[in-house]
PDB file of C-alpha atoms in Angstrom:
ATOM      1  CA  GLU A 280      -0.773  14.920 -13.477  1.00 66.00           C
ATOM      2  CA  ALA A 281      -4.163  14.146 -11.255  1.00 83.00           C
ATOM      3  CA  GLY A 282      -3.935  11.360  -8.980  1.00 94.00           C
ATOM      4  CA  VAL A 283      -6.302   8.241  -8.040  1.00 96.00           C
ATOM      5  CA  ALA A 284      -9.586   9.344  -7.000  1.00 97.00           C
ATOM      6  CA  GLN A 285     -11.595   7.065  -3.912  1.00 97.00           C
ATOM      7  CA  SER A 286     -15.246   7.150  -3.497  1.00 97.00           C
ATOM      8  CA  PRO A 287     -16.773   7.248  -1.087  1.00 97.00           C
ATOM      9  CA  ARG A 288     -14.871   7.924   1.604  1.00 96.00           C
ATOM     10  CA  TYR A 289     -16.683   6.497   3.673  1.00 97.00           C
ATOM     11  CA  LYS A 290     -19.116   4.382   4.080  1.00 98.00           C
ATOM     12  CA  ILE A 291     -21.405   2.968   7.100  1.00 98.00           C
ATOM     13  CA  ILE A 292     -23.145  -0.798   6.014  1.00 98.00           C
ATOM     14  CA  GLU A 293     -25.208  -3.041   8.332  1.00 97.00           C
ATOM     15  CA  LYS A 294     -24.049  -6.729   8.091  1.00 96.00           C
ATOM     16  CA  ARG A 295     -25.637  -8.499   5.323  1.00 97.00           C
ATOM     17  CA  GLN A 296     -25.601  -5.088   3.775  1.00 98.00           C
ATOM     18  CA  SER A 297     -24.031  -4.553  -0.253  1.00 97.00           C
ATOM     19  CA  VAL A 298     -21.907  -1.378  -0.315  1.00 98.00           C
ATOM     20  CA  ALA A 299     -19.479  -0.163  -3.291  1.00 98.00           C
ATOM     21  CA  PHE A 300     -16.349   1.520  -4.426  1.00 98.00           C
ATOM     22  CA  TRP A 301     -15.047   2.830  -7.514  1.00 97.00           C
ATOM     23  CA  CYS A 302     -11.753   3.854  -7.935  1.00 97.00           C
ATOM     24  CA  ASN A 303      -9.804   6.231 -10.831  1.00 97.00           C
ATOM     25  CA  PRO A 304      -6.056   5.637 -11.083  1.00 96.00           C
ATOM     26  CA  ILE A 305      -3.709   8.074 -13.301  1.00 96.00           C
ATOM     27  CA  SER A 306      -4.261   8.619 -16.291  1.00 94.00           C
ATOM     28  CA  GLY A 307      -2.050   6.291 -18.351  1.00 93.00           C
ATOM     29  CA  HIS A 308      -0.925   3.810 -15.666  1.00 94.00           C
ATOM     30  CA  ALA A 309      -2.491  -0.045 -16.917  1.00 94.00           C
ATOM     31  CA  THR A 310      -1.670  -1.334 -13.588  1.00 94.00           C
ATOM     32  CA  LEU A 311      -4.544  -0.954 -10.796  1.00 96.00           C
ATOM     33  CA  TYR A 312      -4.604  -2.151  -7.086  1.00 96.00           C
ATOM     34  CA  TRP A 313      -7.776  -3.112  -4.781  1.00 97.00           C
ATOM     35  CA  TYR A 314      -5.628  -3.521  -1.005  1.00 97.00           C
ATOM     36  CA  GLN A 315      -7.996  -3.756   2.480  1.00 97.00           C
ATOM     37  CA  GLN A 316      -6.590  -2.057   5.390  1.00 96.00           C
ATOM     38  CA  ILE A 317      -7.103  -3.087   8.835  1.00 95.00           C
ATOM     39  CA  LEU A 318      -7.021  -0.980  11.659  1.00 92.00           C
ATOM     40  CA  GLY A 319      -3.159  -1.705  12.933  1.00 89.00           C
ATOM     41  CA  GLN A 320      -1.948  -2.856   9.212  1.00 92.00           C
ATOM     42  CA  GLY A 321      -0.354  -3.175   6.875  1.00 94.00           C
ATOM     43  CA  PRO A 322      -2.890  -2.761   3.309  1.00 96.00           C
ATOM     44  CA  LYS A 323      -3.139  -5.894   2.165  1.00 95.00           C
ATOM     45  CA  LEU A 324      -3.950  -6.506  -1.981  1.00 95.00           C
ATOM     46  CA  LEU A 325      -7.066  -7.964  -2.969  1.00 97.00           C
ATOM     47  CA  ILE A 326      -6.770  -7.616  -6.493  1.00 96.00           C
ATOM     48  CA  GLN A 327      -4.629  -6.382  -9.311  1.00 95.00           C
ATOM     49  CA  PHE A 328      -5.935  -5.097 -12.847  1.00 95.00           C
ATOM     50  CA  GLN A 329      -2.968  -5.246 -16.096  1.00 93.00           C
ATOM     51  CA  ASN A 330      -5.507  -2.738 -18.320  1.00 91.00           C
ATOM     52  CA  ASN A 331      -9.092  -4.858 -17.767  1.00 86.00           C
ATOM     53  CA  GLY A 332      -7.876  -7.989 -17.096  1.00 92.00           C
ATOM     54  CA  VAL A 333      -7.338  -9.642 -14.018  1.00 93.00           C
ATOM     55  CA  VAL A 334      -3.850 -11.227 -12.923  1.00 92.00           C
ATOM     56  CA  ASP A 335      -4.077 -11.878  -8.918  1.00 92.00           C
ATOM     57  CA  ASP A 336      -7.400 -12.254  -6.737  1.00 94.00           C
ATOM     58  CA  SER A 337      -5.820 -15.026  -4.692  1.00 92.00           C
ATOM     59  CA  GLN A 338      -6.155 -12.883  -1.557  1.00 93.00           C
ATOM     60  CA  LEU A 339      -9.586 -12.248  -2.692  1.00 96.00           C
ATOM     61  CA  PRO A 340     -12.670 -13.290  -0.374  1.00 94.00           C
ATOM     62  CA  LYS A 341     -14.885 -14.090  -4.130  1.00 94.00           C
ATOM     63  CA  ASP A 342     -18.108 -15.580  -1.893  1.00 95.00           C
ATOM     64  CA  ARG A 343     -18.511 -12.089  -0.848  1.00 97.00           C
ATOM     65  CA  PHE A 344     -16.303  -8.846  -2.927  1.00 97.00           C
ATOM     66  CA  SER A 345     -16.372  -9.075  -6.843  1.00 97.00           C
ATOM     67  CA  ALA A 346     -14.124  -6.132  -8.476  1.00 97.00           C
ATOM     68  CA  GLU A 347     -14.217  -4.744 -12.086  1.00 96.00           C
ATOM     69  CA  ARG A 348     -12.746  -2.999 -14.749  1.00 95.00           C
ATOM     70  CA  LEU A 349     -14.488  -1.719 -16.803  1.00 83.00           C
ATOM     71  CA  LYS A 350     -12.736  -0.722 -20.649  1.00 86.00           C
ATOM     72  CA  GLY A 351      -9.320  -0.292 -18.010  1.00 84.00           C
ATOM     73  CA  VAL A 352     -10.263   2.504 -16.845  1.00 92.00           C
ATOM     74  CA  ASP A 353     -11.855   3.076 -13.873  1.00 96.00           C
ATOM     75  CA  SER A 354     -12.603   0.423 -11.522  1.00 97.00           C
ATOM     76  CA  THR A 355     -15.711  -0.921  -8.582  1.00 97.00           C
ATOM     77  CA  LEU A 356     -15.067  -2.882  -5.456  1.00 98.00           C
ATOM     78  CA  LYS A 357     -18.561  -4.529  -3.971  1.00 98.00           C
ATOM     79  CA  ILE A 358     -18.992  -6.469  -1.355  1.00 98.00           C
ATOM     80  CA  GLN A 359     -21.679  -8.828  -0.774  1.00 97.00           C
ATOM     81  CA  PRO A 360     -22.889  -8.939   1.978  1.00 96.00           C
ATOM     82  CA  ALA A 361     -20.891  -7.476   4.397  1.00 97.00           C
ATOM     83  CA  LYS A 362     -19.845  -9.212   7.666  1.00 97.00           C
ATOM     84  CA  LEU A 363     -18.663  -6.575  10.010  1.00 97.00           C
ATOM     85  CA  GLU A 364     -14.513  -7.959   9.766  1.00 96.00           C
ATOM     86  CA  ASP A 365     -15.034  -6.777   6.441  1.00 97.00           C
ATOM     87  CA  SER A 366     -14.597  -3.268   8.312  1.00 97.00           C
ATOM     88  CA  ALA A 367     -11.225  -1.194   7.257  1.00 97.00           C
ATOM     89  CA  VAL A 368      -9.751   0.472   4.569  1.00 97.00           C
ATOM     90  CA  TYR A 369     -10.107   0.174   0.447  1.00 98.00           C
ATOM     91  CA  LEU A 370      -7.335   1.368  -0.806  1.00 97.00           C
ATOM     92  CA  CYS A 371      -7.402   1.883  -4.706  1.00 97.00           C
ATOM     93  CA  ALA A 372      -3.512   2.129  -6.080  1.00 96.00           C
ATOM     94  CA  SER A 373      -2.232   2.376  -9.850  1.00 96.00           C
ATOM     95  CA  SER A 374       1.722   2.373 -11.369  1.00 94.00           C
ATOM     96  CA  ARG A 375       2.239   1.825 -15.514  1.00 93.00           C
ATOM     97  CA  THR A 376       3.574  -1.085 -15.330  1.00 88.00           C
ATOM     98  CA  ARG A 377       3.509  -4.286 -12.607  1.00 86.00           C
ATOM     99  CA  SER A 378       7.234  -4.074 -12.638  1.00 84.00           C
ATOM    100  CA  TYR A 379       9.434  -1.362 -12.344  1.00 81.00           C
ATOM    101  CA  ASN A 380       6.881   1.844 -11.919  1.00 87.00           C
ATOM    102  CA  GLU A 381       5.294   3.623  -8.642  1.00 92.00           C
ATOM    103  CA  GLN A 382       2.386   2.683  -7.057  1.00 94.00           C
ATOM    104  CA  PHE A 383       0.810   5.670  -6.166  1.00 95.00           C
ATOM    105  CA  PHE A 384      -2.179   5.518  -3.633  1.00 96.00           C
ATOM    106  CA  GLY A 385      -6.014   7.251  -3.500  1.00 96.00           C
ATOM    107  CA  PRO A 386      -7.013   8.527  -0.475  1.00 95.00           C
ATOM    108  CA  GLY A 387      -8.913   5.840   0.337  1.00 96.00           C
ATOM    109  CA  THR A 388     -12.178   4.642   2.363  1.00 97.00           C
ATOM    110  CA  ARG A 389     -12.902   4.036   5.210  1.00 97.00           C
ATOM    111  CA  LEU A 390     -16.079   1.298   5.865  1.00 98.00           C
ATOM    112  CA  THR A 391     -17.722   1.027   8.499  1.00 98.00           C
ATOM    113  CA  VAL A 392     -20.315  -2.440   9.049  1.00 98.00           C
ATOM    114  CA  LEU A 393     -22.525  -2.326  12.261  1.00 97.00           C
TER     115      LEU A 393
ATOM    116  CA  LYS B 121       5.785 -16.176   0.809  1.00 87.00           C
ATOM    117  CA  GLN B 122       6.296 -12.947   1.113  1.00 92.00           C
ATOM    118  CA  GLU B 123       6.899 -12.033   5.171  1.00 95.00           C
ATOM    119  CA  VAL B 124       7.387  -7.618   5.472  1.00 97.00           C
ATOM    120  CA  THR B 125       8.629  -6.950   9.486  1.00 97.00           C
ATOM    121  CA  GLN B 126       9.735  -3.902  10.326  1.00 97.00           C
ATOM    122  CA  ILE B 127      11.652  -2.730  13.381  1.00 96.00           C
ATOM    123  CA  PRO B 128      10.799  -0.420  15.780  1.00 95.00           C
ATOM    124  CA  ALA B 129       7.161  -0.850  15.878  1.00 96.00           C
ATOM    125  CA  ALA B 130       7.243   2.472  17.344  1.00 96.00           C
ATOM    126  CA  LEU B 131       9.556   5.487  17.988  1.00 96.00           C
ATOM    127  CA  SER B 132       9.301   8.434  20.179  1.00 97.00           C
ATOM    128  CA  VAL B 133      12.498  11.502  19.237  1.00 96.00           C
ATOM    129  CA  PRO B 134      12.679  15.100  19.810  1.00 97.00           C
ATOM    130  CA  GLU B 135      12.990  17.458  17.250  1.00 97.00           C
ATOM    131  CA  GLY B 136      16.656  17.062  15.264  1.00 97.00           C
ATOM    132  CA  GLU B 137      17.870  13.387  16.276  1.00 96.00           C
ATOM    133  CA  ASN B 138      18.670  11.508  12.622  1.00 97.00           C
ATOM    134  CA  LEU B 139      17.234   8.575  12.605  1.00 96.00           C
ATOM    135  CA  VAL B 140      17.265   5.031  11.571  1.00 97.00           C
ATOM    136  CA  LEU B 141      14.081   2.687  10.917  1.00 97.00           C
ATOM    137  CA  ASN B 142      14.249  -1.338   9.198  1.00 97.00           C
ATOM    138  CA  CYS B 143      12.608  -3.837   7.397  1.00 98.00           C
ATOM    139  CA  SER B 144      13.128  -6.968   6.118  1.00 98.00           C
ATOM    140  CA  PHE B 145      12.015  -9.048   4.010  1.00 97.00           C
ATOM    141  CA  THR B 146      12.030 -12.871   3.052  1.00 96.00           C
ATOM    142  CA  ASP B 147      11.480 -13.348   0.074  1.00 93.00           C
ATOM    143  CA  SER B 148      15.043 -11.230  -2.389  1.00 92.00           C
ATOM    144  CA  ALA B 149      13.382 -12.314  -5.016  1.00 91.00           C
ATOM    145  CA  ILE B 150      12.289  -8.504  -6.069  1.00 92.00           C
ATOM    146  CA  TYR B 151      11.861  -5.907  -8.557  1.00 92.00           C
ATOM    147  CA  ASN B 152      12.547  -2.874  -5.665  1.00 94.00           C
ATOM    148  CA  LEU B 153      11.486  -1.299  -2.558  1.00 96.00           C
ATOM    149  CA  GLN B 154       9.160   1.476  -2.365  1.00 96.00           C
ATOM    150  CA  TRP B 155       9.355   3.610   1.189  1.00 97.00           C
ATOM    151  CA  PHE B 156       6.109   5.046   2.191  1.00 97.00           C
ATOM    152  CA  ARG B 157       3.912   7.477   4.262  1.00 97.00           C
ATOM    153  CA  GLN B 158       0.720   7.204   6.140  1.00 96.00           C
ATOM    154  CA  ASP B 159      -0.394  10.145   8.019  1.00 94.00           C
ATOM    155  CA  PRO B 160      -3.605   8.984   9.907  1.00 90.00           C
ATOM    156  CA  GLY B 161      -6.581   8.366   8.008  1.00 86.00           C
ATOM    157  CA  LYS B 162      -5.212   9.091   5.150  1.00 88.00           C
ATOM    158  CA  GLY B 163      -4.061   7.201   1.776  1.00 90.00           C
ATOM    159  CA  LEU B 164      -0.253   6.352   1.323  1.00 95.00           C
ATOM    160  CA  THR B 165       2.527   8.337  -0.266  1.00 95.00           C
ATOM    161  CA  SER B 166       5.395   7.352  -1.427  1.00 95.00           C
ATOM    162  CA  LEU B 167       8.598   9.165  -0.336  1.00 97.00           C
ATOM    163  CA  LEU B 168      11.949   6.528  -2.127  1.00 96.00           C
ATOM    164  CA  LEU B 169      10.883   3.465  -4.817  1.00 95.00           C
ATOM    165  CA  ILE B 170      14.790   2.190  -5.329  1.00 95.00           C
ATOM    166  CA  GLN B 171      15.437  -0.896  -7.433  1.00 93.00           C
ATOM    167  CA  SER B 172      17.276  -3.922  -6.695  1.00 92.00           C
ATOM    168  CA  SER B 173      19.561  -3.368  -9.410  1.00 92.00           C
ATOM    169  CA  GLN B 174      19.838   0.037  -6.351  1.00 93.00           C
ATOM    170  CA  ARG B 175      22.008   0.328  -2.642  1.00 93.00           C
ATOM    171  CA  GLU B 176      21.011   3.890  -2.082  1.00 95.00           C
ATOM    172  CA  GLN B 177      18.731   6.462  -3.333  1.00 95.00           C
ATOM    173  CA  THR B 178      17.614   9.742  -1.882  1.00 96.00           C
ATOM    174  CA  SER B 179      14.691  12.246  -1.654  1.00 95.00           C
ATOM    175  CA  GLY B 180      16.052  15.704   0.312  1.00 96.00           C
ATOM    176  CA  ARG B 181      16.136  14.396   4.378  1.00 97.00           C
ATOM    177  CA  LEU B 182      15.804  10.648   3.726  1.00 97.00           C
ATOM    178  CA  ASN B 183      17.770   8.201   2.151  1.00 97.00           C
ATOM    179  CA  ALA B 184      16.791   4.226   1.660  1.00 97.00           C
ATOM    180  CA  SER B 185      19.272   1.366   1.473  1.00 97.00           C
ATOM    181  CA  LEU B 186      18.648  -1.698  -0.399  1.00 97.00           C
ATOM    182  CA  ASP B 187      20.445  -5.458   0.954  1.00 95.00           C
ATOM    183  CA  LYS B 188      18.354  -7.636  -1.793  1.00 93.00           C
ATOM    184  CA  SER B 189      19.844 -10.656  -1.074  1.00 92.00           C
ATOM    185  CA  SER B 190      19.507 -10.267   3.062  1.00 95.00           C
ATOM    186  CA  GLY B 191      16.555  -9.132   2.218  1.00 96.00           C
ATOM    187  CA  ARG B 192      17.174  -5.822   4.302  1.00 97.00           C
ATOM    188  CA  SER B 193      16.164  -1.797   3.508  1.00 98.00           C
ATOM    189  CA  THR B 194      17.081   0.742   6.133  1.00 98.00           C
ATOM    190  CA  LEU B 195      14.949   4.503   5.280  1.00 98.00           C
ATOM    191  CA  TYR B 196      17.517   6.911   7.465  1.00 97.00           C
ATOM    192  CA  ILE B 197      16.268  10.821   8.471  1.00 97.00           C
ATOM    193  CA  ALA B 198      17.789  13.353   9.216  1.00 97.00           C
ATOM    194  CA  ALA B 199      17.130  16.122  11.240  1.00 97.00           C
ATOM    195  CA  SER B 200      14.043  14.841  11.724  1.00 97.00           C
ATOM    196  CA  GLN B 201      10.887  17.725  12.796  1.00 97.00           C
ATOM    197  CA  PRO B 202       7.416  17.166  13.610  1.00 97.00           C
ATOM    198  CA  GLY B 203       5.736  16.926  10.489  1.00 97.00           C
ATOM    199  CA  ASP B 204       7.768  13.267  10.373  1.00 97.00           C
ATOM    200  CA  SER B 205       5.492  11.955  13.015  1.00 97.00           C
ATOM    201  CA  ALA B 206       3.844   9.699  10.242  1.00 97.00           C
ATOM    202  CA  THR B 207       3.693   5.880   9.970  1.00 97.00           C
ATOM    203  CA  TYR B 208       6.100   4.549   7.586  1.00 98.00           C
ATOM    204  CA  LEU B 209       5.740   1.695   5.215  1.00 98.00           C
ATOM    205  CA  CYS B 210       8.296  -0.263   4.066  1.00 97.00           C
ATOM    206  CA  ALA B 211       6.690  -2.529   0.718  1.00 97.00           C
ATOM    207  CA  PRO B 212       8.811  -5.065  -1.091  1.00 96.00           C
ATOM    208  CA  ARG B 213       8.148  -5.768  -5.022  1.00 94.00           C
ATOM    209  CA  ARG B 214       7.321  -9.100  -5.912  1.00 91.00           C
ATOM    210  CA  ALA B 215       8.821 -10.681  -9.183  1.00 90.00           C
ATOM    211  CA  GLY B 216       8.194 -13.163 -10.891  1.00 82.00           C
ATOM    212  CA  GLY B 217       4.551 -15.779 -10.439  1.00 81.00           C
ATOM    213  CA  THR B 218       0.768 -14.858 -11.288  1.00 77.00           C
ATOM    214  CA  SER B 219       1.340 -12.224  -8.769  1.00 78.00           C
ATOM    215  CA  TYR B 220       3.873 -10.752  -9.877  1.00 85.00           C
ATOM    216  CA  GLY B 221       4.237  -6.787  -9.228  1.00 87.00           C
ATOM    217  CA  LYS B 222       2.221  -7.407  -6.066  1.00 90.00           C
ATOM    218  CA  LEU B 223       3.301  -4.827  -3.303  1.00 94.00           C
ATOM    219  CA  THR B 224       3.425  -6.846   0.886  1.00 95.00           C
ATOM    220  CA  PHE B 225       3.373  -4.560   3.380  1.00 96.00           C
ATOM    221  CA  GLY B 226       4.888  -5.019   6.987  1.00 92.00           C
ATOM    222  CA  GLN B 227       2.861  -3.239   9.635  1.00 94.00           C
ATOM    223  CA  GLY B 228       4.889  -0.195   9.613  1.00 96.00           C
ATOM    224  CA  THR B 229       6.729   1.915  12.060  1.00 97.00           C
ATOM    225  CA  ILE B 230       4.933   4.698  14.251  1.00 97.00           C
ATOM    226  CA  LEU B 231       7.570   7.618  14.862  1.00 97.00           C
ATOM    227  CA  THR B 232       6.254  10.368  16.666  1.00 97.00           C
ATOM    228  CA  VAL B 233       8.597  13.431  16.542  1.00 97.00           C
ATOM    229  CA  HIS B 234       7.642  16.726  19.285  1.00 96.00           C
ATOM    230  CA  PRO B 235       8.889  19.427  19.611  1.00 94.00           C
TER     231      PRO B 235
END
C-alpha cells in the first residue's frame, strides 16, 4: 500500500510571495489533515477534511492560508502572501476515519520564507 | 484545550539500556493515543496506536501503556540501539466536539543512543 505523498519536498520563497503544497492521501482514507511543524516543536493541526468537506479549520490563519480537497482525494494548501513566520514543515496526514484508526503522515514540505 | 507534556525533553543513553519516555495530557476525552518517531528532516512514523479502552500495546521492543483517567502514557523501549535515535512524539486523539479526531502533539523527547 502506497503511503501519503507530498510535493514539493522543499520550497524557498521571498516574503509576500505565494506558494502551494500538494498532498495525495492513502487510497480509501476519508479523513485528511494538514499540520504545521515549526522547528523544535510538535506538529499543530491547521485543517481537517472529511471526504471533500472541511470539519475543522479553527487554527488556520484564514487571511493568508487556504486549502481545498477536490473530489475527496487530493488536497492543496496555499499561502498567500507568505510571512517570515510561515517558515516551517507542512505535513499532510490521512486516516480511514476520524476516530479510531491510525493517522499516517507524509514526508512533509519544508518551506523557507526569506 | 488539550495540553500535552513530554518528559524528559532529551535523553542520551548507552546502547542496551531499557528506556522510559513519559507523556501527560490534560483532557481525558480521547479516542486513542499514538506514539510516533521522527528522524531529522523526515515525516512522522507511527509506532503504536493504543485505544482508550486498552491499557497496553506492544510492538517488538516497544511497549506503550495508557492510563486515560490520570492523563498519562508511557513508552518503554527495551534494549535500546543506536538506530532508535530520533525524536519521539505522543499525540492523544480528541473525542467529541467539532474538532474530534484531531491529534494534539507534545514537543517530543529527543533520544540519542550511543554505541
